[in-house]
CSV table of C-alpha atoms and ligand atoms in Angstrom, one decimal:
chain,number,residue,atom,x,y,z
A,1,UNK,CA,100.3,-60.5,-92.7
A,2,UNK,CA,97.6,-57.7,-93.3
A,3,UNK,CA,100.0,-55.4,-91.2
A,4,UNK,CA,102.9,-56.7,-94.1
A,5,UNK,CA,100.3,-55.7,-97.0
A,6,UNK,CA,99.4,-52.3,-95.6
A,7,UNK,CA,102.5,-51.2,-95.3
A,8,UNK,CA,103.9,-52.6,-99.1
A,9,UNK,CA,100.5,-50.7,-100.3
A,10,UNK,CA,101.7,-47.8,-98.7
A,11,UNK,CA,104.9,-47.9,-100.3
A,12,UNK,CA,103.7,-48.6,-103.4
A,13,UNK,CA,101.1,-46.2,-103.6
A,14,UNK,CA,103.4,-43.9,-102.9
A,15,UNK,CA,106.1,-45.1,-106.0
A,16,UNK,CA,102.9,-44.8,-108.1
A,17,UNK,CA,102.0,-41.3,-107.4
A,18,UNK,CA,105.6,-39.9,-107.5
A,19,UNK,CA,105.9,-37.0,-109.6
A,20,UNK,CA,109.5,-37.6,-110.9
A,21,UNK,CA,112.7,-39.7,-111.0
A,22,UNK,CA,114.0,-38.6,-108.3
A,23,UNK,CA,110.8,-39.1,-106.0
A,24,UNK,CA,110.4,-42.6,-107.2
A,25,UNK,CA,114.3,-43.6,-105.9
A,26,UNK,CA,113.6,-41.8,-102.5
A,27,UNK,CA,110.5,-44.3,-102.1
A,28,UNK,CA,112.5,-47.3,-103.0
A,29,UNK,CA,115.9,-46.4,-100.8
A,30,UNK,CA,113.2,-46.2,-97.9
A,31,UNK,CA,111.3,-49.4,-98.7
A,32,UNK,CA,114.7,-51.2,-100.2
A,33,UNK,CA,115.3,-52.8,-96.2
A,34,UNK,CA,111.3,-54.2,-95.9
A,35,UNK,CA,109.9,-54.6,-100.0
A,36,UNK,CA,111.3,-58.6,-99.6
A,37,UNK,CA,109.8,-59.4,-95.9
A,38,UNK,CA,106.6,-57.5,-97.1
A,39,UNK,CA,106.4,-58.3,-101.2
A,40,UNK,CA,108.2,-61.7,-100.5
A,41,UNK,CA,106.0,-62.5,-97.8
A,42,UNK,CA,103.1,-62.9,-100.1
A,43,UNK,CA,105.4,-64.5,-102.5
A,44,UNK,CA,102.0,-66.7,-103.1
A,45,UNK,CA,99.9,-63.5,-104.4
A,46,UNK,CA,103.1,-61.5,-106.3
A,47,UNK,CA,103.1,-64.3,-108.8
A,48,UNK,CA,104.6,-61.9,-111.5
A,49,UNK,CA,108.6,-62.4,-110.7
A,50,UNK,CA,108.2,-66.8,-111.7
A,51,UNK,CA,105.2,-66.5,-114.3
A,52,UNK,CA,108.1,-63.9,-116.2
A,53,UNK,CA,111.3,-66.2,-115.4
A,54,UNK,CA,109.5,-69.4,-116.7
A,55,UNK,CA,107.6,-67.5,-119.9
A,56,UNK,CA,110.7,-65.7,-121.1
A,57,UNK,CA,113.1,-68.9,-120.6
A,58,UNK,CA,110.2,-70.9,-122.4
A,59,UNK,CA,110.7,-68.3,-125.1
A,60,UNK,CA,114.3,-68.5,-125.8
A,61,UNK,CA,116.8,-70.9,-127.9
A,62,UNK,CA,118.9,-72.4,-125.2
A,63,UNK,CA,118.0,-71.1,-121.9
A,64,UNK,CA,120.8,-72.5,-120.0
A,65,UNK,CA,123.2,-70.8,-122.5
A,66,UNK,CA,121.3,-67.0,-122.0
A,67,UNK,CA,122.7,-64.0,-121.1
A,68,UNK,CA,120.2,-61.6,-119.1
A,69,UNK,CA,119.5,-58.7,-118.5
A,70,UNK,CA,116.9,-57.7,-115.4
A,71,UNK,CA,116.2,-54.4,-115.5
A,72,UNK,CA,114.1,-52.6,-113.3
A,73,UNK,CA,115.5,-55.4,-110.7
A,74,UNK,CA,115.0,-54.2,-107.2
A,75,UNK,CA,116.1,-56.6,-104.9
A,76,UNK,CA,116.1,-59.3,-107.4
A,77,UNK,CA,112.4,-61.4,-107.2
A,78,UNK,CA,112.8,-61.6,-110.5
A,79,UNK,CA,116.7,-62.7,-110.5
A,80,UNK,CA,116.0,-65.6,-108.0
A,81,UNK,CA,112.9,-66.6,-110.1
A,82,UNK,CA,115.1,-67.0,-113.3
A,83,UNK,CA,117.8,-68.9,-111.6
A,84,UNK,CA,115.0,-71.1,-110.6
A,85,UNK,CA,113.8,-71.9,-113.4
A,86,UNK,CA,117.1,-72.5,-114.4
A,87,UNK,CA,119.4,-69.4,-115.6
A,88,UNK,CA,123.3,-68.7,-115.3
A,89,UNK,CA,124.1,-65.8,-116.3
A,90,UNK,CA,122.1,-62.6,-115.1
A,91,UNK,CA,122.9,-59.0,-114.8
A,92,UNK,CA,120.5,-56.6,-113.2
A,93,UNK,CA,119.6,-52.5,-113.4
A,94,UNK,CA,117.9,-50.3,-111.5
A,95,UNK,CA,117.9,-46.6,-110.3
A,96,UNK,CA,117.7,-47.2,-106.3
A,97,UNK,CA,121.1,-48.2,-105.2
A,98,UNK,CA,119.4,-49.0,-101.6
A,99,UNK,CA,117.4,-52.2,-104.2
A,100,UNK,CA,120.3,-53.0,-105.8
A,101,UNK,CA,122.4,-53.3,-102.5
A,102,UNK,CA,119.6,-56.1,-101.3
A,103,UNK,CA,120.2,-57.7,-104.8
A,104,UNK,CA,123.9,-57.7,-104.7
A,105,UNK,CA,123.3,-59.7,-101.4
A,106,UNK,CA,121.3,-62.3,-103.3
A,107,UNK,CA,124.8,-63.2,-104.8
A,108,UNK,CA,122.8,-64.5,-108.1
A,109,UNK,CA,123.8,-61.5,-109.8
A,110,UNK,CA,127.3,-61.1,-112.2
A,111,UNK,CA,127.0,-57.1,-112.5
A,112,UNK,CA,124.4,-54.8,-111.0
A,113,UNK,CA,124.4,-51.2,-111.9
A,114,UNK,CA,122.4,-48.0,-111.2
A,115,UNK,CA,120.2,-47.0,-114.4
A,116,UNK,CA,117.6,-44.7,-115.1
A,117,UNK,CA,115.0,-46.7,-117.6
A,118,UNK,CA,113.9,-42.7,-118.6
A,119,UNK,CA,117.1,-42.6,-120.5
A,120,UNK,CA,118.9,-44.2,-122.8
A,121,UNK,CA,120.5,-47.4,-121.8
A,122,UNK,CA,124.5,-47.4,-121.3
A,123,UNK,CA,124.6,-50.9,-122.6
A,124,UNK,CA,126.1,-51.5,-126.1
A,125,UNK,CA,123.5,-52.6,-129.4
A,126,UNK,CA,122.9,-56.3,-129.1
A,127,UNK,CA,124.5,-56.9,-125.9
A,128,UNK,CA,121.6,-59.7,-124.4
A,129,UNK,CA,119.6,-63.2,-125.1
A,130,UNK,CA,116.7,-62.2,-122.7
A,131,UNK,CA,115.5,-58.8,-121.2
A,132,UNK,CA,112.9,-58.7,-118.3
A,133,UNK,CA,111.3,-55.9,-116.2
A,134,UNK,CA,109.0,-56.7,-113.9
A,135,UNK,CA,106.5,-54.4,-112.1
A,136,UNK,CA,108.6,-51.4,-113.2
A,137,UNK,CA,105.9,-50.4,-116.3
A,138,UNK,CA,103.5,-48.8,-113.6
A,139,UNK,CA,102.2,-45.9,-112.8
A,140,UNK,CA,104.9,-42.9,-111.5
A,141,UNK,CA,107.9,-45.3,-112.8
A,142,UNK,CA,109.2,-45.5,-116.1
A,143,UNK,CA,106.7,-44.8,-119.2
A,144,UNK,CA,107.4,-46.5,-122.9
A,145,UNK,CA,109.6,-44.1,-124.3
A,146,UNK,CA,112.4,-44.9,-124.9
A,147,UNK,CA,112.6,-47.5,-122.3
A,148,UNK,CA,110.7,-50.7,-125.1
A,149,UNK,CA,113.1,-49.3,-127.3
A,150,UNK,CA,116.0,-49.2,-125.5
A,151,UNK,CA,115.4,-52.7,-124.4
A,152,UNK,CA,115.1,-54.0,-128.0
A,153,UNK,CA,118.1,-52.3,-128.8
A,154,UNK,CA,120.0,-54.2,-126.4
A,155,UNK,CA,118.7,-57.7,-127.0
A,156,UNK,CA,120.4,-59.8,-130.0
A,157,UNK,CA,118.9,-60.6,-132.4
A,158,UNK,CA,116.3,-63.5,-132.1
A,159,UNK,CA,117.1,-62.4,-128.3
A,160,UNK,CA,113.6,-62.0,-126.4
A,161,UNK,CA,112.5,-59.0,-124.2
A,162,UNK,CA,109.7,-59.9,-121.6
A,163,UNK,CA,107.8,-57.1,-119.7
A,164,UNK,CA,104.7,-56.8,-117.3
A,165,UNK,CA,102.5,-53.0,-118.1
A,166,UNK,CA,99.8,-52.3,-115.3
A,167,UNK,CA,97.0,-52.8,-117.4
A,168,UNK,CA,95.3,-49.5,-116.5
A,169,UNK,CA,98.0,-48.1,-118.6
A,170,UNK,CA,98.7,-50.7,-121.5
A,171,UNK,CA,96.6,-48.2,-123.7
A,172,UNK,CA,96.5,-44.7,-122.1
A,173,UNK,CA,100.6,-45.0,-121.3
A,174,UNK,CA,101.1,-45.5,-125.0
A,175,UNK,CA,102.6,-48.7,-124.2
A,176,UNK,CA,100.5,-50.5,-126.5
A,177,UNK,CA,100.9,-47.9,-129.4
A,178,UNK,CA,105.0,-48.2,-128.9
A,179,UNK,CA,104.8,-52.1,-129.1
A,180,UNK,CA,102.8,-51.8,-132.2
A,181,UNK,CA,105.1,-48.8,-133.9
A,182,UNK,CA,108.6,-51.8,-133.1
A,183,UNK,CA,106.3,-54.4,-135.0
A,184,UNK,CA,105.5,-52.0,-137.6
A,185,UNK,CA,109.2,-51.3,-138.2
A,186,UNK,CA,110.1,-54.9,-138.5
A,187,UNK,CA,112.5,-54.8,-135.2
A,188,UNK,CA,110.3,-57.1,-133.6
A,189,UNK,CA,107.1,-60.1,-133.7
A,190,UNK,CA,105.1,-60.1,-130.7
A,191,UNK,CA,105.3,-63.4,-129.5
A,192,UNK,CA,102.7,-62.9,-126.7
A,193,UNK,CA,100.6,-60.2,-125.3
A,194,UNK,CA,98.3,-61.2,-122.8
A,195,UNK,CA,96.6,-60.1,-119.5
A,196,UNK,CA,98.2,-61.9,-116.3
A,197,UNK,CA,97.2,-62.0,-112.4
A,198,UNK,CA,100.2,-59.9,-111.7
A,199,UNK,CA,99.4,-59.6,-107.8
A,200,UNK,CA,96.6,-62.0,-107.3
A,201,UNK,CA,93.8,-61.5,-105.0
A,202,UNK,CA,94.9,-57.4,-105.2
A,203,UNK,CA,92.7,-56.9,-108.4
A,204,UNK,CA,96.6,-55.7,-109.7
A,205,UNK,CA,96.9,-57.6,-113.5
A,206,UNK,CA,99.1,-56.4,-115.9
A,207,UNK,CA,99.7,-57.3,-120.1
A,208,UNK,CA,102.5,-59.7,-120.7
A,209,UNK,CA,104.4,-58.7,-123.3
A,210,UNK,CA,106.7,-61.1,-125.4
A,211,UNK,CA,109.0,-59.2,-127.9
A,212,UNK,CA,111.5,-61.5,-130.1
A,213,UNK,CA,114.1,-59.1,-131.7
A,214,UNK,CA,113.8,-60.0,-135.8
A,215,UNK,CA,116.2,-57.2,-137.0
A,216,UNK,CA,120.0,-56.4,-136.2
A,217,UNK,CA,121.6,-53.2,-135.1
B,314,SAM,C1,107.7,-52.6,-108.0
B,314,SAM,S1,109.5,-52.6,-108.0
B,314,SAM,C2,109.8,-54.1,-109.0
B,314,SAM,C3,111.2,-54.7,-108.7
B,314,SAM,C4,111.4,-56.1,-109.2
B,314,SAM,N1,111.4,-56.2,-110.6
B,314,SAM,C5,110.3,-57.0,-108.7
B,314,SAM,O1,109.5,-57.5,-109.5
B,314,SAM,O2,110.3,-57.3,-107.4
B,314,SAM,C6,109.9,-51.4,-109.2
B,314,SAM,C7,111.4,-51.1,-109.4
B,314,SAM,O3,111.5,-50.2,-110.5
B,314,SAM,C8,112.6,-49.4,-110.1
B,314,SAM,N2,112.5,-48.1,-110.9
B,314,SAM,C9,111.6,-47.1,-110.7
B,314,SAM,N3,111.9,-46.1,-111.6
B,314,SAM,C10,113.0,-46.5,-112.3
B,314,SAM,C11,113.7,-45.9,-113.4
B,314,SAM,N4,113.4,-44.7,-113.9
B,314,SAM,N5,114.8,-46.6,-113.9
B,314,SAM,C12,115.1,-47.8,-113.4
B,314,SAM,N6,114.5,-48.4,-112.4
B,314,SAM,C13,113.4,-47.8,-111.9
B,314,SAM,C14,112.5,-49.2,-108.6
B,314,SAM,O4,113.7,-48.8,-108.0
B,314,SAM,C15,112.1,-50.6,-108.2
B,314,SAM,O5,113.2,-51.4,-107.9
């Protein structure tokens, strides 16, 4: 196990410290084979994937009935989580296609598709009842702009758009500042916005954010 959690550090460091887009996917088509046996394996500590399944199902009108959208998916945690806790209908994004081959072997998936979260989003206006992305707010990943945006812009309205932020940058990363500029525009109400346990024991904890969509494209 402490051999597992060295190495998922490693990798993860690594993601964290990588200096562009490009970098990032190398780290992930390397770690694509392992991050389950090693992230899975302390499925008890990375608690993030089920607390963001059950809070952004909680959130919604008629959670059976939802149409999601998982970005930043990787191998689909967060995927398996939601069908747990009892969603049908789940598509997934993500920029490594080494992750999204491990998610497409979940088989909980109806589309999975390469995306860069940097850019915008080739998903038409209103397209989703529920957005999540988990762990992919970080450091060396995928900053607020437009990515908050972009994921507003393709939940319907009254649709719901849950995300973790590493709390070391919920204010210096301008997440914060972003979630407060949607609200200010009337696009969305901040349904909740509080600090989790995102890996616990590791210190890791991250903001939960809660977005419901108020306005239409
Ligand atoms: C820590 S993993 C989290 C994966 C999954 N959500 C989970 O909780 O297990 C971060 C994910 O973000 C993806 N990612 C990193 N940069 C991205 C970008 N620019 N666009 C889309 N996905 C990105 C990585 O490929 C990786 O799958």
């Amino acid at each position: 196990m402490s051999t597992q959690i060295r190495v998922s550090e490693l990798y993860l460091g690594q993601a964290r410290a990588s200096s562009s887009v490009q970098h990032c996917m190398a780290i992930y088509d390397k770690w694509a084979p392992t991050y389950n046996h090693e992230v899975g394996n302390e499925a008890q500590s990375y608690v993030a994937p089920v607390l963001v399944a059950q809070a952004a199902l909680k959130a919604a009108e008629d959670p059976a009935k939802c149409v999601i959208l998982d970005a930043g998916c990787g191998t689909g945690l967060v995927g398996q989580a939601l069908v747990t806790a009892g969603a049908k209908v789940i598509d997934g994004l993500d920029l490594s296609p080494a992750m999204l081959k491990v998610a497409k072997q979940t088989g909980i998936y109806r589309n999975l598709a390469q995306a860069d979260l940097t850019r915008r989003i080739e998903t038409a206006d209103e397209t989703y009842d529920i957005v999540t992305c988990v762990g992919t707010f970080t450091l060396g990943h995928v900053g607020p702009h437009p990515a908050l945006r972009e994921l507003v812009r393709i939940a319907r309205r009254n649709g719901i758009v849950t995300v973790t932020i590493l709390e070391e940058i919920w204010v210096s990363g301008g997440f914060k500042a972003e979630v407060e500029r949607l609200k200010a525009e009337s696009r969305v109400t901040v349904i909740t916005e509080e600090l989790i346990d995102y890996v616990k024991g590791h210190g890791d904890r991250a903001v939960l954010v809660i977005l419901k969509r108020i306005d239409s494209a």
